[in-house]
Amino acid sequence: MRLTTKGRYAVTAMLDMAVNADQGPICLADIARRQQISLSYLEQLFARLRRAGLVDSVRGPGGGYLLAEPAASISVARVIDAVKESVDTTRCGGLSDCQKGDTCLTHHLWFELSERIQDFLDGVTLGELAERQEIAEIAGRQRRRQHNDDIVTSAP
C-alpha cells in the first residue's frame, strides 16, 4: 500500500480548511502557500472534493471554499475516497487473483490489513484532528509565517 501525494494533499488541504474554518471562505492560494502544495494541483483536487460534496465554493470577492459539512462529520477515509485514492494493501486490488488468477499465499493477510486501515481512517474525522494540540500549534505557526510573508511581499 502506498498513499500517493493525491491522497495526502487532499487530507492536508481539508485539514487546513478545518483549522481555519473560522476565517470564512478560504482561497486555494492561501492553502497552497501554507501547505506548500502546487495551486494547480489543489485546483484539480478541489474539483473532485466539490463533486464528492465535501466542499462548497463561494464566488466573488472574498470567495473561496468552505467545508460542506461540519469537520466532525468528515472522516479522513471520505476525503481519500473523494480523490479516488486507495488504501488497498493487496497486489490484486482485493480481487483474489494475485497469482496468475488464483489467490496468493498472503492475500488474506493483506486484505485484512486493508480493512483495518480503512476502519481506522473511517474513525478519524477532520474535527478530531483539528482539535489536537499539536495540529493547533502547527496551524498557528503556518498562519504566522503566511502573515509575515504577506507583509514582506506587500512592502514597497
PDB file of C-alpha atoms in Angstrom:
ATOM      1  CA  MET A   1       0.000   0.000   0.000  1.00  0.00           C
ATOM      2  CA  ARG A   2       1.191   3.431  -0.830  1.00  0.00           C
ATOM      3  CA  LEU A   3      -0.898   6.503  -0.243  1.00  0.00           C
ATOM      4  CA  THR A   4       0.157   8.858  -3.028  1.00  0.00           C
ATOM      5  CA  THR A   5       0.542  12.618  -2.827  1.00  0.00           C
ATOM      6  CA  LYS A   6      -3.010  12.954  -4.161  1.00  0.00           C
ATOM      7  CA  GLY A   7      -4.479  11.421  -1.009  1.00  0.00           C
ATOM      8  CA  ARG A   8      -2.005  13.071   1.342  1.00  0.00           C
ATOM      9  CA  TYR A   9      -2.505  16.520  -0.173  1.00  0.00           C
ATOM     10  CA  ALA A  10      -6.279  16.181  -0.156  1.00  0.00           C
ATOM     11  CA  VAL A  11      -6.284  15.322   3.555  1.00  0.00           C
ATOM     12  CA  THR A  12      -3.771  18.088   4.307  1.00  0.00           C
ATOM     13  CA  ALA A  13      -5.816  20.701   2.417  1.00  0.00           C
ATOM     14  CA  MET A  14      -9.069  19.616   4.040  1.00  0.00           C
ATOM     15  CA  LEU A  15      -7.472  19.707   7.489  1.00  0.00           C
ATOM     16  CA  ASP A  16      -6.145  23.187   6.689  1.00  0.00           C
ATOM     17  CA  MET A  17      -9.716  24.220   5.931  1.00  0.00           C
ATOM     18  CA  ALA A  18     -10.953  22.662   9.172  1.00  0.00           C
ATOM     19  CA  VAL A  19      -8.425  24.503  11.344  1.00  0.00           C
ATOM     20  CA  ASN A  20      -9.038  27.787   9.502  1.00  0.00           C
ATOM     21  CA  ALA A  21     -12.824  27.431   9.169  1.00  0.00           C
ATOM     22  CA  ASP A  22     -13.467  30.452  11.412  1.00  0.00           C
ATOM     23  CA  GLN A  23     -11.967  32.706   8.707  1.00  0.00           C
ATOM     24  CA  GLY A  24     -14.838  32.151   6.282  1.00  0.00           C
ATOM     25  CA  PRO A  25     -14.242  31.035   2.703  1.00  0.00           C
ATOM     26  CA  ILE A  26     -10.630  30.008   2.164  1.00  0.00           C
ATOM     27  CA  CYS A  27      -8.923  30.601  -1.144  1.00  0.00           C
ATOM     28  CA  LEU A  28      -6.806  27.830  -2.558  1.00  0.00           C
ATOM     29  CA  ALA A  29      -3.824  30.165  -2.923  1.00  0.00           C
ATOM     30  CA  ASP A  30      -3.713  30.517   0.879  1.00  0.00           C
ATOM     31  CA  ILE A  31      -3.829  26.747   1.366  1.00  0.00           C
ATOM     32  CA  ALA A  32      -1.151  26.345  -1.313  1.00  0.00           C
ATOM     33  CA  ARG A  33       1.162  28.795   0.481  1.00  0.00           C
ATOM     34  CA  ARG A  34       0.585  27.430   3.965  1.00  0.00           C
ATOM     35  CA  GLN A  35       0.921  23.777   2.967  1.00  0.00           C
ATOM     36  CA  GLN A  36       3.454  24.243   0.151  1.00  0.00           C
ATOM     37  CA  ILE A  37       1.260  22.474  -2.388  1.00  0.00           C
ATOM     38  CA  SER A  38       1.012  23.496  -6.035  1.00  0.00           C
ATOM     39  CA  LEU A  39      -2.035  25.692  -6.654  1.00  0.00           C
ATOM     40  CA  SER A  40      -2.854  23.937  -9.929  1.00  0.00           C
ATOM     41  CA  TYR A  41      -2.717  20.566  -8.151  1.00  0.00           C
ATOM     42  CA  LEU A  42      -5.051  21.861  -5.430  1.00  0.00           C
ATOM     43  CA  GLU A  43      -7.493  23.070  -8.083  1.00  0.00           C
ATOM     44  CA  GLN A  44      -7.663  19.538  -9.505  1.00  0.00           C
ATOM     45  CA  LEU A  45      -8.166  18.021  -6.055  1.00  0.00           C
ATOM     46  CA  PHE A  46     -10.845  20.528  -5.084  1.00  0.00           C
ATOM     47  CA  ALA A  47     -12.812  19.809  -8.243  1.00  0.00           C
ATOM     48  CA  ARG A  48     -13.054  16.203  -7.022  1.00  0.00           C
ATOM     49  CA  LEU A  49     -13.762  17.219  -3.425  1.00  0.00           C
ATOM     50  CA  ARG A  50     -16.559  19.508  -4.627  1.00  0.00           C
ATOM     51  CA  ARG A  51     -18.089  16.755  -6.799  1.00  0.00           C
ATOM     52  CA  ALA A  52     -17.997  14.464  -3.753  1.00  0.00           C
ATOM     53  CA  GLY A  53     -19.933  17.052  -1.745  1.00  0.00           C
ATOM     54  CA  LEU A  54     -17.159  17.684   0.793  1.00  0.00           C
ATOM     55  CA  VAL A  55     -16.578  21.354  -0.065  1.00  0.00           C
ATOM     56  CA  ASP A  56     -18.675  24.212  -1.400  1.00  0.00           C
ATOM     57  CA  SER A  57     -17.292  27.039  -3.491  1.00  0.00           C
ATOM     58  CA  VAL A  58     -18.091  30.695  -2.891  1.00  0.00           C
ATOM     59  CA  ARG A  59     -17.607  33.004  -5.865  1.00  0.00           C
ATOM     60  CA  GLY A  60     -16.705  36.661  -5.950  1.00  0.00           C
ATOM     61  CA  PRO A  61     -14.517  38.907  -3.806  1.00  0.00           C
ATOM     62  CA  GLY A  62     -13.686  37.188  -0.545  1.00  0.00           C
ATOM     63  CA  GLY A  63     -14.702  33.895  -2.102  1.00  0.00           C
ATOM     64  CA  GLY A  64     -13.046  30.548  -1.789  1.00  0.00           C
ATOM     65  CA  TYR A  65     -14.046  27.197  -0.374  1.00  0.00           C
ATOM     66  CA  LEU A  66     -15.921  26.098   2.720  1.00  0.00           C
ATOM     67  CA  LEU A  67     -16.372  22.657   4.195  1.00  0.00           C
ATOM     68  CA  ALA A  68     -19.792  21.427   3.050  1.00  0.00           C
ATOM     69  CA  GLU A  69     -20.351  19.670   6.386  1.00  0.00           C
ATOM     70  CA  PRO A  70     -19.051  20.127   9.911  1.00  0.00           C
ATOM     71  CA  ALA A  71     -15.452  18.939  10.213  1.00  0.00           C
ATOM     72  CA  ALA A  72     -16.576  16.479  12.885  1.00  0.00           C
ATOM     73  CA  SER A  73     -18.627  14.583  10.298  1.00  0.00           C
ATOM     74  CA  ILE A  74     -15.944  14.293   7.596  1.00  0.00           C
ATOM     75  CA  SER A  75     -13.741  11.251   8.011  1.00  0.00           C
ATOM     76  CA  VAL A  76     -10.247  11.034   6.581  1.00  0.00           C
ATOM     77  CA  ALA A  77     -11.413   7.969   4.614  1.00  0.00           C
ATOM     78  CA  ARG A  78     -14.106  10.043   2.852  1.00  0.00           C
ATOM     79  CA  VAL A  79     -11.508  12.599   1.787  1.00  0.00           C
ATOM     80  CA  ILE A  80      -9.210   9.903   0.430  1.00  0.00           C
ATOM     81  CA  ASP A  81     -12.105   8.195  -1.365  1.00  0.00           C
ATOM     82  CA  ALA A  82     -13.233  11.508  -2.879  1.00  0.00           C
ATOM     83  CA  VAL A  83      -9.957  11.889  -4.772  1.00  0.00           C
ATOM     84  CA  LYS A  84     -10.116   8.273  -5.964  1.00  0.00           C
ATOM     85  CA  GLU A  85      -7.238   7.147  -3.798  1.00  0.00           C
ATOM     86  CA  SER A  86      -6.964   3.635  -2.394  1.00  0.00           C
ATOM     87  CA  VAL A  87      -5.575   2.237   0.830  1.00  0.00           C
ATOM     88  CA  ASP A  88      -5.633  -1.313  -0.506  1.00  0.00           C
ATOM     89  CA  THR A  89      -2.522  -3.275   0.500  1.00  0.00           C
ATOM     90  CA  THR A  90      -3.159  -6.300  -1.722  1.00  0.00           C
ATOM     91  CA  ARG A  91      -1.341  -6.741  -5.014  1.00  0.00           C
ATOM     92  CA  CYS A  92      -4.583  -7.679  -6.756  1.00  0.00           C
ATOM     93  CA  GLY A  93      -6.785  -4.802  -5.663  1.00  0.00           C
ATOM     94  CA  GLY A  94      -8.767  -7.166  -3.456  1.00  0.00           C
ATOM     95  CA  LEU A  95      -9.858  -9.346  -6.395  1.00  0.00           C
ATOM     96  CA  SER A  96      -8.141 -12.534  -5.116  1.00  0.00           C
ATOM     97  CA  ASP A  97      -6.393 -13.105  -8.437  1.00  0.00           C
ATOM     98  CA  CYS A  98      -2.931 -12.210  -7.167  1.00  0.00           C
ATOM     99  CA  GLN A  99      -1.087 -15.217  -8.530  1.00  0.00           C
ATOM    100  CA  LYS A 100      -1.969 -15.848 -12.177  1.00  0.00           C
ATOM    101  CA  GLY A 101      -5.685 -15.766 -11.436  1.00  0.00           C
ATOM    102  CA  ASP A 102      -5.513 -17.529  -8.080  1.00  0.00           C
ATOM    103  CA  THR A 103      -5.316 -16.227  -4.536  1.00  0.00           C
ATOM    104  CA  CYS A 104      -1.752 -15.859  -3.313  1.00  0.00           C
ATOM    105  CA  LEU A 105      -0.484 -17.222  -0.013  1.00  0.00           C
ATOM    106  CA  THR A 106      -0.603 -13.857   1.800  1.00  0.00           C
ATOM    107  CA  HIS A 107      -3.742 -12.401   0.195  1.00  0.00           C
ATOM    108  CA  HIS A 108      -5.895 -12.711   3.310  1.00  0.00           C
ATOM    109  CA  LEU A 109      -3.250 -11.054   5.481  1.00  0.00           C
ATOM    110  CA  TRP A 110      -3.011  -8.011   3.197  1.00  0.00           C
ATOM    111  CA  PHE A 111      -6.774  -7.900   2.704  1.00  0.00           C
ATOM    112  CA  GLU A 112      -7.336  -7.796   6.484  1.00  0.00           C
ATOM    113  CA  LEU A 113      -4.702  -5.068   6.816  1.00  0.00           C
ATOM    114  CA  SER A 114      -6.533  -3.028   4.163  1.00  0.00           C
ATOM    115  CA  GLU A 115      -9.776  -3.417   6.117  1.00  0.00           C
ATOM    116  CA  ARG A 116      -8.119  -2.273   9.347  1.00  0.00           C
ATOM    117  CA  ILE A 117      -6.569   0.759   7.667  1.00  0.00           C
ATOM    118  CA  GLN A 118      -9.949   1.649   6.156  1.00  0.00           C
ATOM    119  CA  ASP A 119     -11.657   1.237   9.540  1.00  0.00           C
ATOM    120  CA  PHE A 120      -9.017   3.412  11.211  1.00  0.00           C
ATOM    121  CA  LEU A 121      -9.362   6.189   8.624  1.00  0.00           C
ATOM    122  CA  ASP A 122     -13.171   5.937   8.825  1.00  0.00           C
ATOM    123  CA  GLY A 123     -12.883   6.518  12.568  1.00  0.00           C
ATOM    124  CA  VAL A 124     -10.779   9.691  12.364  1.00  0.00           C
ATOM    125  CA  THR A 125     -12.517  12.962  11.479  1.00  0.00           C
ATOM    126  CA  LEU A 126     -11.147  16.304  10.419  1.00  0.00           C
ATOM    127  CA  GLY A 127     -12.803  17.768  13.503  1.00  0.00           C
ATOM    128  CA  GLU A 128     -10.919  15.416  15.825  1.00  0.00           C
ATOM    129  CA  LEU A 129      -7.631  16.205  14.113  1.00  0.00           C
ATOM    130  CA  ALA A 130      -8.302  19.962  14.180  1.00  0.00           C
ATOM    131  CA  GLU A 131      -8.824  19.822  17.963  1.00  0.00           C
ATOM    132  CA  ARG A 132      -5.448  18.217  18.647  1.00  0.00           C
ATOM    133  CA  GLN A 133      -2.957  20.491  20.393  1.00  0.00           C
ATOM    134  CA  GLU A 134      -0.068  19.700  18.054  1.00  0.00           C
ATOM    135  CA  ILE A 135      -2.220  20.460  14.998  1.00  0.00           C
ATOM    136  CA  ALA A 136      -3.279  23.793  16.510  1.00  0.00           C
ATOM    137  CA  GLU A 137       0.369  24.699  17.167  1.00  0.00           C
ATOM    138  CA  ILE A 138       1.411  23.828  13.619  1.00  0.00           C
ATOM    139  CA  ALA A 139      -1.534  25.734  12.136  1.00  0.00           C
ATOM    140  CA  GLY A 140      -0.669  28.780  14.242  1.00  0.00           C
ATOM    141  CA  ARG A 141       2.937  28.673  13.043  1.00  0.00           C
ATOM    142  CA  GLN A 142       1.782  28.388   9.428  1.00  0.00           C
ATOM    143  CA  ARG A 143      -0.593  31.362   9.788  1.00  0.00           C
ATOM    144  CA  ARG A 144       2.162  33.491  11.350  1.00  0.00           C
ATOM    145  CA  ARG A 145       4.569  32.550   8.560  1.00  0.00           C
ATOM    146  CA  GLN A 146       1.966  33.364   5.916  1.00  0.00           C
ATOM    147  CA  HIS A 147       1.197  36.717   7.594  1.00  0.00           C
ATOM    148  CA  ASN A 148       4.915  37.592   7.732  1.00  0.00           C
ATOM    149  CA  ASP A 149       5.373  36.571   4.086  1.00  0.00           C
ATOM    150  CA  ASP A 150       2.385  38.722   3.116  1.00  0.00           C
ATOM    151  CA  ILE A 151       3.908  41.729   4.887  1.00  0.00           C
ATOM    152  CA  VAL A 152       7.273  41.237   3.155  1.00  0.00           C
ATOM    153  CA  THR A 153       5.731  40.859  -0.311  1.00  0.00           C
ATOM    154  CA  SER A 154       3.441  43.867   0.103  1.00  0.00           C
ATOM    155  CA  ALA A 155       6.183  46.185   1.409  1.00  0.00           C
ATOM    156  CA  PRO A 156       7.132  48.970  -1.021  1.00  0.00           C
TER     157      PRO A 156
END
